[in-house]
Structures are given as C-alpha cells and as structure tokens.
Amino acid sequence: IIWTLARLNEDFMLPGGDELKGYILLASRHEDREKIEIHFLTLRSASNSMLKIASKARPTVKNSFRRSFKSTLPFLSESSLQFDEDMIERTRKTIEMGRTAISAHAKDAQLLAGKKVTEQIAENYMDEVFKHDSEDSEEAKQKANAQSALDTFRNAPGQNLESAQMTAWGLLTAVTYTADRLGKTPDSRLRQAWFGPNAKIKKRALELALKLL
C-alpha cells in the first residue's frame, strides 16, 4: 500500500485540553492501483491514536497520478500528470465534505465526553466491542483484548483528562489506543488500524459509544 497523510486544519478541543486533529488519508493498493482510496480521520494528541470518520465523499477516485507505459518513445505518458480545473474543483468538494464530517464528529465527541459511565457499563461495552463475529476459537483472544482495553480505560495516556474520566468518550479512546497497538510490527499495526480488522473494531467502538447517549 502506498499512502499519504495531510492535515485538514479541521481540529477541535474537548474538556481538559483533549486535542484532536483532522487528516485526509489517500491510499493506493498494489492489487488495485487504478484507484485511490479516500479516508478522513482524527488524531488524538494525548494518546497518538487515530479514528476513521465516515463522510459523504466518494470512497475512491481514479488514480490519475499513475503514469502508464507505452511501447514507443517517450515510454512514460505525461498526460496522467495534468491536474485540470475540474479535478481541482472535485478535490475541493471532497476536502470540504471531509471537514464537514469531522465537524459533525466533534459534536458527537462533545456529547460522549459529557456522558458518564459506570464500571459495569465499561465492562459490558468492551466485551461487546471485541466480540468476534464467528470463530469460537478466538474467544480467549477476545477476552484478552477486552481486558486490555478496560485496563487502558483506567490507565492509558490521555485517560486522566476531564473528557475521558469515566465517560463514553473515554471508552472510545481506550479502544482506539488498544486497537492501534494490536499487531506484530509497526507496519502491520498501522495497516490493520487503517484498513484491516482493527479499523473495524474502532468503527464498532464508535457505533456502540454513540448508543450510550
């Protein structure tokens, strides 16, 4: 996977100085190089953890930057390097939709930060987030990850901030912190956190957190 990450200048702050920064992530996979995936996400400064944010923008665009080969000179086509006005306008609209999505997420985050939870709610939440869809053999792993996230809820970086102390927001940030650190190598952890099973865990965590409101 080839990827690039850029700031959107769409940041927000939660109680206690809990800072989140908005980003756009562009990615091109080896098996589908004709497309560029578009993702929007937030980075939480206190814990250095990321969460993808759903938007109304198209999830993929044609990879106009890929230079095709020809059988005659010049072997590389220059046409794919042109960035016309139409593409510029479509890019602006896509970025604006991403900013709108992050702005909406900021409002949800404020509500989550104001929603207090109990230890029992926290335990039930973690069990539900890490519940595996089908394989019974993964039960021990599920329980270990749920317990790790529960420990993170109490002790991880940023969990001492006002926004996260015994709140629904704290439950979500505990899961994102835990999920971003599941994997054998830094590359695999990053790939799984953005595109793989750990991204699905974080998506489910956000959905379940919003149900607590």
PDB file of N, CA, C and O in Angstrom, residues 88-141:
ATOM      1  N   ILE A  88      -9.386  19.914  -9.752  1.00  0.00           N
ATOM      2  CA  ILE A  88      -9.156  20.808  -8.614  1.00  0.00           C
ATOM      3  C   ILE A  88     -10.472  21.068  -7.878  1.00  0.00           C
ATOM      4  O   ILE A  88     -10.537  21.026  -6.640  1.00  0.00           O
ATOM      5  N   GLU A  89     -11.543  21.310  -8.645  1.00  0.00           N
ATOM      6  CA  GLU A  89     -12.849  21.588  -8.030  1.00  0.00           C
ATOM      7  C   GLU A  89     -13.381  20.358  -7.309  1.00  0.00           C
ATOM      8  O   GLU A  89     -13.927  20.453  -6.191  1.00  0.00           O
ATOM      9  N   ARG A  90     -13.227  19.185  -7.905  1.00  0.00           N
ATOM     10  CA  ARG A  90     -13.685  17.957  -7.265  1.00  0.00           C
ATOM     11  C   ARG A  90     -12.891  17.688  -5.991  1.00  0.00           C
ATOM     12  O   ARG A  90     -13.434  17.190  -5.000  1.00  0.00           O
ATOM     13  N   THR A  91     -11.612  18.015  -6.032  1.00  0.00           N
ATOM     14  CA  THR A  91     -10.775  17.844  -4.850  1.00  0.00           C
ATOM     15  C   THR A  91     -11.228  18.764  -3.719  1.00  0.00           C
ATOM     16  O   THR A  91     -11.313  18.353  -2.556  1.00  0.00           O
ATOM     17  N   ARG A  92     -11.543  20.009  -4.061  1.00  0.00           N
ATOM     18  CA  ARG A  92     -12.024  20.960  -3.058  1.00  0.00           C
ATOM     19  C   ARG A  92     -13.312  20.470  -2.408  1.00  0.00           C
ATOM     20  O   ARG A  92     -13.482  20.550  -1.186  1.00  0.00           O
ATOM     21  N   LYS A  93     -14.236  19.952  -3.230  1.00  0.00           N
ATOM     22  CA  LYS A  93     -15.503  19.466  -2.703  1.00  0.00           C
ATOM     23  C   LYS A  93     -15.294  18.263  -1.791  1.00  0.00           C
ATOM     24  O   LYS A  93     -15.948  18.137  -0.749  1.00  0.00           O
ATOM     25  N   THR A  94     -14.387  17.376  -2.173  1.00  0.00           N
ATOM     26  CA  THR A  94     -14.098  16.202  -1.354  1.00  0.00           C
ATOM     27  C   THR A  94     -13.534  16.610   0.001  1.00  0.00           C
ATOM     28  O   THR A  94     -13.951  16.098   1.053  1.00  0.00           O
ATOM     29  N   ILE A  95     -12.583  17.530  -0.005  1.00  0.00           N
ATOM     30  CA  ILE A  95     -11.982  18.001   1.240  1.00  0.00           C
ATOM     31  C   ILE A  95     -13.027  18.684   2.117  1.00  0.00           C
ATOM     32  O   ILE A  95     -13.051  18.489   3.346  1.00  0.00           O
ATOM     33  N   GLU A  96     -13.915  19.442   1.504  1.00  0.00           N
ATOM     34  CA  GLU A  96     -14.960  20.129   2.265  1.00  0.00           C
ATOM     35  C   GLU A  96     -15.905  19.118   2.928  1.00  0.00           C
ATOM     36  O   GLU A  96     -16.327  19.308   4.071  1.00  0.00           O
ATOM     37  N   MET A  97     -16.218  18.038   2.221  1.00  0.00           N
ATOM     38  CA  MET A  97     -17.067  17.002   2.808  1.00  0.00           C
ATOM     39  C   MET A  97     -16.360  16.316   3.973  1.00  0.00           C
ATOM     40  O   MET A  97     -16.995  15.939   4.961  1.00  0.00           O
ATOM     41  N   GLY A  98     -15.050  16.164   3.859  1.00  0.00           N
ATOM     42  CA  GLY A  98     -14.285  15.596   4.957  1.00  0.00           C
ATOM     43  C   GLY A  98     -14.287  16.499   6.175  1.00  0.00           C
ATOM     44  O   GLY A  98     -14.461  16.042   7.316  1.00  0.00           O
ATOM     45  N   ARG A  99     -14.117  17.779   5.947  1.00  0.00           N
ATOM     46  CA  ARG A  99     -14.142  18.746   7.052  1.00  0.00           C
ATOM     47  C   ARG A  99     -15.516  18.772   7.722  1.00  0.00           C
ATOM     48  O   ARG A  99     -15.618  18.869   8.946  1.00  0.00           O
ATOM     49  N   THR A 100     -16.558  18.685   6.911  1.00  0.00           N
ATOM     50  CA  THR A 100     -17.918  18.660   7.461  1.00  0.00           C
ATOM     51  C   THR A 100     -18.127  17.427   8.334  1.00  0.00           C
ATOM     52  O   THR A 100     -18.738  17.505   9.410  1.00  0.00           O
ATOM     53  N   ALA A 101     -17.612  16.286   7.879  1.00  0.00           N
ATOM     54  CA  ALA A 101     -17.747  15.044   8.638  1.00  0.00           C
ATOM     55  C   ALA A 101     -17.009  15.132   9.972  1.00  0.00           C
ATOM     56  O   ALA A 101     -17.517  14.690  11.007  1.00  0.00           O
ATOM     57  N   ILE A 102     -15.815  15.700   9.960  1.00  0.00           N
ATOM     58  CA  ILE A 102     -15.044  15.823  11.198  1.00  0.00           C
ATOM     59  C   ILE A 102     -15.710  16.819  12.149  1.00  0.00           C
ATOM     60  O   ILE A 102     -15.729  16.624  13.367  1.00  0.00           O
ATOM     61  N   SER A 103     -16.292  17.876  11.595  1.00  0.00           N
ATOM     62  CA  SER A 103     -17.022  18.843  12.414  1.00  0.00           C
ATOM     63  C   SER A 103     -18.216  18.184  13.099  1.00  0.00           C
ATOM     64  O   SER A 103     -18.492  18.429  14.281  1.00  0.00           O
ATOM     65  N   ALA A 104     -18.924  17.319  12.369  1.00  0.00           N
ATOM     66  CA  ALA A 104     -20.054  16.591  12.955  1.00  0.00           C
ATOM     67  C   ALA A 104     -19.569  15.627  14.028  1.00  0.00           C
ATOM     68  O   ALA A 104     -20.210  15.469  15.082  1.00  0.00           O
ATOM     69  N   HIS A 105     -18.426  14.978  13.770  1.00  0.00           N
ATOM     70  CA  HIS A 105     -17.847  14.071  14.766  1.00  0.00           C
ATOM     71  C   HIS A 105     -17.458  14.830  16.029  1.00  0.00           C
ATOM     72  O   HIS A 105     -17.594  14.302  17.139  1.00  0.00           O
ATOM     73  N   ALA A 106     -16.989  16.062  15.879  1.00  0.00           N
ATOM     74  CA  ALA A 106     -16.611  16.873  17.029  1.00  0.00           C
ATOM     75  C   ALA A 106     -17.807  17.086  17.958  1.00  0.00           C
ATOM     76  O   ALA A 106     -17.671  17.063  19.191  1.00  0.00           O
ATOM     77  N   LYS A 107     -18.988  17.288  17.361  1.00  0.00           N
ATOM     78  CA  LYS A 107     -20.200  17.469  18.173  1.00  0.00           C
ATOM     79  C   LYS A 107     -20.553  16.182  18.910  1.00  0.00           C
ATOM     80  O   LYS A 107     -20.930  16.212  20.091  1.00  0.00           O
ATOM     81  N   ASP A 108     -20.418  15.039  18.221  1.00  0.00           N
ATOM     82  CA  ASP A 108     -20.655  13.751  18.881  1.00  0.00           C
ATOM     83  C   ASP A 108     -19.648  13.530  20.010  1.00  0.00           C
ATOM     84  O   ASP A 108     -20.002  13.032  21.086  1.00  0.00           O
ATOM     85  N   ALA A 109     -18.393  13.898  19.763  1.00  0.00           N
ATOM     86  CA  ALA A 109     -17.347  13.724  20.769  1.00  0.00           C
ATOM     87  C   ALA A 109     -17.647  14.534  22.023  1.00  0.00           C
ATOM     88  O   ALA A 109     -17.418  14.079  23.151  1.00  0.00           O
ATOM     89  N   GLN A 110     -18.163  15.744  21.844  1.00  0.00           N
ATOM     90  CA  GLN A 110     -18.546  16.583  22.985  1.00  0.00           C
ATOM     91  C   GLN A 110     -19.625  15.896  23.813  1.00  0.00           C
ATOM     92  O   GLN A 110     -19.577  15.906  25.053  1.00  0.00           O
ATOM     93  N   LEU A 111     -20.591  15.310  23.142  1.00  0.00           N
ATOM     94  CA  LEU A 111     -21.660  14.600  23.848  1.00  0.00           C
ATOM     95  C   LEU A 111     -21.116  13.377  24.582  1.00  0.00           C
ATOM     96  O   LEU A 111     -21.497  13.099  25.729  1.00  0.00           O
ATOM     97  N   LEU A 112     -20.231  12.638  23.921  1.00  0.00           N
ATOM     98  CA  LEU A 112     -19.635  11.448  24.547  1.00  0.00           C
ATOM     99  C   LEU A 112     -18.805  11.822  25.774  1.00  0.00           C
ATOM    100  O   LEU A 112     -18.797  11.111  26.770  1.00  0.00           O
ATOM    101  N   ALA A 113     -18.102  12.959  25.672  1.00  0.00           N
ATOM    102  CA  ALA A 113     -17.277  13.411  26.792  1.00  0.00           C
ATOM    103  C   ALA A 113     -18.125  13.833  27.986  1.00  0.00           C
ATOM    104  O   ALA A 113     -17.643  13.839  29.124  1.00  0.00           O
ATOM    105  N   GLY A 114     -19.375  14.168  27.743  1.00  0.00           N
ATOM    106  CA  GLY A 114     -20.262  14.572  28.826  1.00  0.00           C
ATOM    107  C   GLY A 114     -21.109  13.439  29.376  1.00  0.00           C
ATOM    108  O   GLY A 114     -21.880  13.630  30.320  1.00  0.00           O
ATOM    109  N   LYS A 115     -20.982  12.244  28.774  1.00  0.00           N
ATOM    110  CA  LYS A 115     -21.773  11.091  29.199  1.00  0.00           C
ATOM    111  C   LYS A 115     -20.977  10.224  30.174  1.00  0.00           C
ATOM    112  O   LYS A 115     -20.026   9.541  29.802  1.00  0.00           O
ATOM    113  N   LYS A 116     -21.360  10.247  31.447  1.00  0.00           N
ATOM    114  CA  LYS A 116     -20.677   9.458  32.462  1.00  0.00           C
ATOM    115  C   LYS A 116     -21.089   7.988  32.371  1.00  0.00           C
ATOM    116  O   LYS A 116     -22.230   7.662  32.016  1.00  0.00           O
ATOM    117  N   VAL A 117     -20.152   7.093  32.690  1.00  0.00           N
ATOM    118  CA  VAL A 117     -20.418   5.652  32.662  1.00  0.00           C
ATOM    119  C   VAL A 117     -19.953   5.024  33.963  1.00  0.00           C
ATOM    120  O   VAL A 117     -19.152   5.602  34.707  1.00  0.00           O
ATOM    121  N   THR A 118     -20.441   3.833  34.237  1.00  0.00           N
ATOM    122  CA  THR A 118     -20.040   3.070  35.415  1.00  0.00           C
ATOM    123  C   THR A 118     -19.047   1.982  35.015  1.00  0.00           C
ATOM    124  O   THR A 118     -18.860   1.701  33.828  1.00  0.00           O
ATOM    125  N   GLU A 119     -18.460   1.347  36.007  1.00  0.00           N
ATOM    126  CA  GLU A 119     -17.533   0.244  35.732  1.00  0.00           C
ATOM    127  C   GLU A 119     -18.247  -0.893  35.013  1.00  0.00           C
ATOM    128  O   GLU A 119     -17.687  -1.523  34.120  1.00  0.00           O
ATOM    129  N   GLN A 120     -19.498  -1.157  35.388  1.00  0.00           N
ATOM    130  CA  GLN A 120     -20.247  -2.238  34.757  1.00  0.00           C
ATOM    131  C   GLN A 120     -20.530  -1.924  33.296  1.00  0.00           C
ATOM    132  O   GLN A 120     -20.409  -2.792  32.428  1.00  0.00           O
ATOM    133  N   ILE A 121     -20.903  -0.674  33.024  1.00  0.00           N
ATOM    134  CA  ILE A 121     -21.120  -0.270  31.627  1.00  0.00           C
ATOM    135  C   ILE A 121     -19.833  -0.415  30.833  1.00  0.00           C
ATOM    136  O   ILE A 121     -19.840  -0.875  29.683  1.00  0.00           O
ATOM    137  N   ALA A 122     -18.712  -0.037  31.442  1.00  0.00           N
ATOM    138  CA  ALA A 122     -17.416  -0.140  30.765  1.00  0.00           C
ATOM    139  C   ALA A 122     -17.083  -1.589  30.423  1.00  0.00           C
ATOM    140  O   ALA A 122     -16.637  -1.892  29.306  1.00  0.00           O
ATOM    141  N   GLU A 123     -17.313  -2.498  31.359  1.00  0.00           N
ATOM    142  CA  GLU A 123     -17.031  -3.915  31.114  1.00  0.00           C
ATOM    143  C   GLU A 123     -17.920  -4.464  29.997  1.00  0.00           C
ATOM    144  O   GLU A 123     -17.444  -5.170  29.097  1.00  0.00           O
ATOM    145  N   ASN A 124     -19.200  -4.151  30.058  1.00  0.00           N
ATOM    146  CA  ASN A 124     -20.132  -4.639  29.029  1.00  0.00           C
ATOM    147  C   ASN A 124     -19.765  -4.071  27.652  1.00  0.00           C
ATOM    148  O   ASN A 124     -19.847  -4.775  26.640  1.00  0.00           O
ATOM    149  N   TYR A 125     -19.383  -2.817  27.633  1.00  0.00           N
ATOM    150  CA  TYR A 125     -19.005  -2.157  26.385  1.00  0.00           C
ATOM    151  C   TYR A 125     -17.792  -2.830  25.753  1.00  0.00           C
ATOM    152  O   TYR A 125     -17.801  -3.154  24.550  1.00  0.00           O
ATOM    153  N   MET A 126     -16.750  -3.061  26.531  1.00  0.00           N
ATOM    154  CA  MET A 126     -15.537  -3.685  25.993  1.00  0.00           C
ATOM    155  C   MET A 126     -15.811  -5.097  25.500  1.00  0.00           C
ATOM    156  O   MET A 126     -15.301  -5.509  24.448  1.00  0.00           O
ATOM    157  N   ASP A 127     -16.630  -5.853  26.239  1.00  0.00           N
ATOM    158  CA  ASP A 127     -16.971  -7.206  25.800  1.00  0.00           C
ATOM    159  C   ASP A 127     -17.684  -7.170  24.453  1.00  0.00           C
ATOM    160  O   ASP A 127     -17.427  -7.994  23.577  1.00  0.00           O
ATOM    161  N   GLU A 128     -18.579  -6.199  24.271  1.00  0.00           N
ATOM    162  CA  GLU A 128     -19.342  -6.104  23.032  1.00  0.00           C
ATOM    163  C   GLU A 128     -18.458  -5.642  21.873  1.00  0.00           C
ATOM    164  O   GLU A 128     -18.585  -6.139  20.746  1.00  0.00           O
ATOM    165  N   VAL A 129     -17.563  -4.712  22.135  1.00  0.00           N
ATOM    166  CA  VAL A 129     -16.678  -4.191  21.081  1.00  0.00           C
ATOM    167  C   VAL A 129     -15.787  -5.288  20.521  1.00  0.00           C
ATOM    168  O   VAL A 129     -15.604  -5.392  19.298  1.00  0.00           O
ATOM    169  N   PHE A 130     -15.233  -6.113  21.406  1.00  0.00           N
ATOM    170  CA  PHE A 130     -14.258  -7.110  20.958  1.00  0.00           C
ATOM    171  C   PHE A 130     -14.877  -8.479  20.697  1.00  0.00           C
ATOM    172  O   PHE A 130     -14.165  -9.451  20.468  1.00  0.00           O
ATOM    173  N   LYS A 131     -16.186  -8.547  20.724  1.00  0.00           N
ATOM    174  CA  LYS A 131     -16.855  -9.807  20.426  1.00  0.00           C
ATOM    175  C   LYS A 131     -16.581 -10.188  18.974  1.00  0.00           C
ATOM    176  O   LYS A 131     -16.823  -9.414  18.058  1.00  0.00           O
ATOM    177  N   HIS A 132     -16.102 -11.424  18.775  1.00  0.00           N
ATOM    178  CA  HIS A 132     -15.769 -11.869  17.413  1.00  0.00           C
ATOM    179  C   HIS A 132     -17.036 -12.281  16.691  1.00  0.00           C
ATOM    180  O   HIS A 132     -17.988 -12.759  17.303  1.00  0.00           O
ATOM    181  N   ASP A 133     -17.055 -12.098  15.377  1.00  0.00           N
ATOM    182  CA  ASP A 133     -18.263 -12.357  14.602  1.00  0.00           C
ATOM    183  C   ASP A 133     -18.597 -13.837  14.469  1.00  0.00           C
ATOM    184  O   ASP A 133     -19.756 -14.206  14.447  1.00  0.00           O
ATOM    185  N   SER A 134     -17.571 -14.716  14.354  1.00  0.00           N
ATOM    186  CA  SER A 134     -17.914 -16.101  14.022  1.00  0.00           C
ATOM    187  C   SER A 134     -17.047 -17.161  14.699  1.00  0.00           C
ATOM    188  O   SER A 134     -17.553 -18.208  15.078  1.00  0.00           O
ATOM    189  N   GLU A 135     -15.766 -16.959  14.859  1.00  0.00           N
ATOM    190  CA  GLU A 135     -14.854 -18.026  15.260  1.00  0.00           C
ATOM    191  C   GLU A 135     -14.794 -18.175  16.779  1.00  0.00           C
ATOM    192  O   GLU A 135     -14.293 -17.323  17.497  1.00  0.00           O
ATOM    193  N   ASP A 136     -15.312 -19.299  17.289  1.00  0.00           N
ATOM    194  CA  ASP A 136     -15.284 -19.566  18.725  1.00  0.00           C
ATOM    195  C   ASP A 136     -13.867 -19.718  19.245  1.00  0.00           C
ATOM    196  O   ASP A 136     -13.585 -19.459  20.413  1.00  0.00           O
ATOM    197  N   SER A 137     -12.934 -20.142  18.375  1.00  0.00           N
ATOM    198  CA  SER A 137     -11.548 -20.367  18.775  1.00  0.00           C
ATOM    199  C   SER A 137     -10.852 -19.073  19.178  1.00  0.00           C
ATOM    200  O   SER A 137      -9.795 -19.087  19.796  1.00  0.00           O
ATOM    201  N   GLU A 138     -11.449 -17.946  18.811  1.00  0.00           N
ATOM    202  CA  GLU A 138     -10.845 -16.658  19.113  1.00  0.00           C
ATOM    203  C   GLU A 138     -11.328 -16.090  20.447  1.00  0.00           C
ATOM    204  O   GLU A 138     -10.979 -14.969  20.799  1.00  0.00           O
ATOM    205  N   GLU A 139     -12.123 -16.856  21.187  1.00  0.00           N
ATOM    206  CA  GLU A 139     -12.741 -16.328  22.402  1.00  0.00           C
ATOM    207  C   GLU A 139     -11.716 -15.852  23.421  1.00  0.00           C
ATOM    208  O   GLU A 139     -11.878 -14.790  24.028  1.00  0.00           O
ATOM    209  N   ALA A 140     -10.650 -16.627  23.607  1.00  0.00           N
ATOM    210  CA  ALA A 140      -9.617 -16.240  24.575  1.00  0.00           C
ATOM    211  C   ALA A 140      -8.944 -14.931  24.171  1.00  0.00           C
ATOM    212  O   ALA A 140      -8.673 -14.067  25.017  1.00  0.00           O
ATOM    213  N   LYS A 141      -8.703 -14.772  22.875  1.00  0.00           N
ATOM    214  CA  LYS A 141      -8.089 -13.545  22.360  1.00  0.00           C
ATOM    215  C   LYS A 141      -9.027 -12.355  22.547  1.00  0.00           C
ATOM    216  O   LYS A 141      -8.586 -11.258  22.902  1.00  0.00           O
TER     217      LYS A 141
END
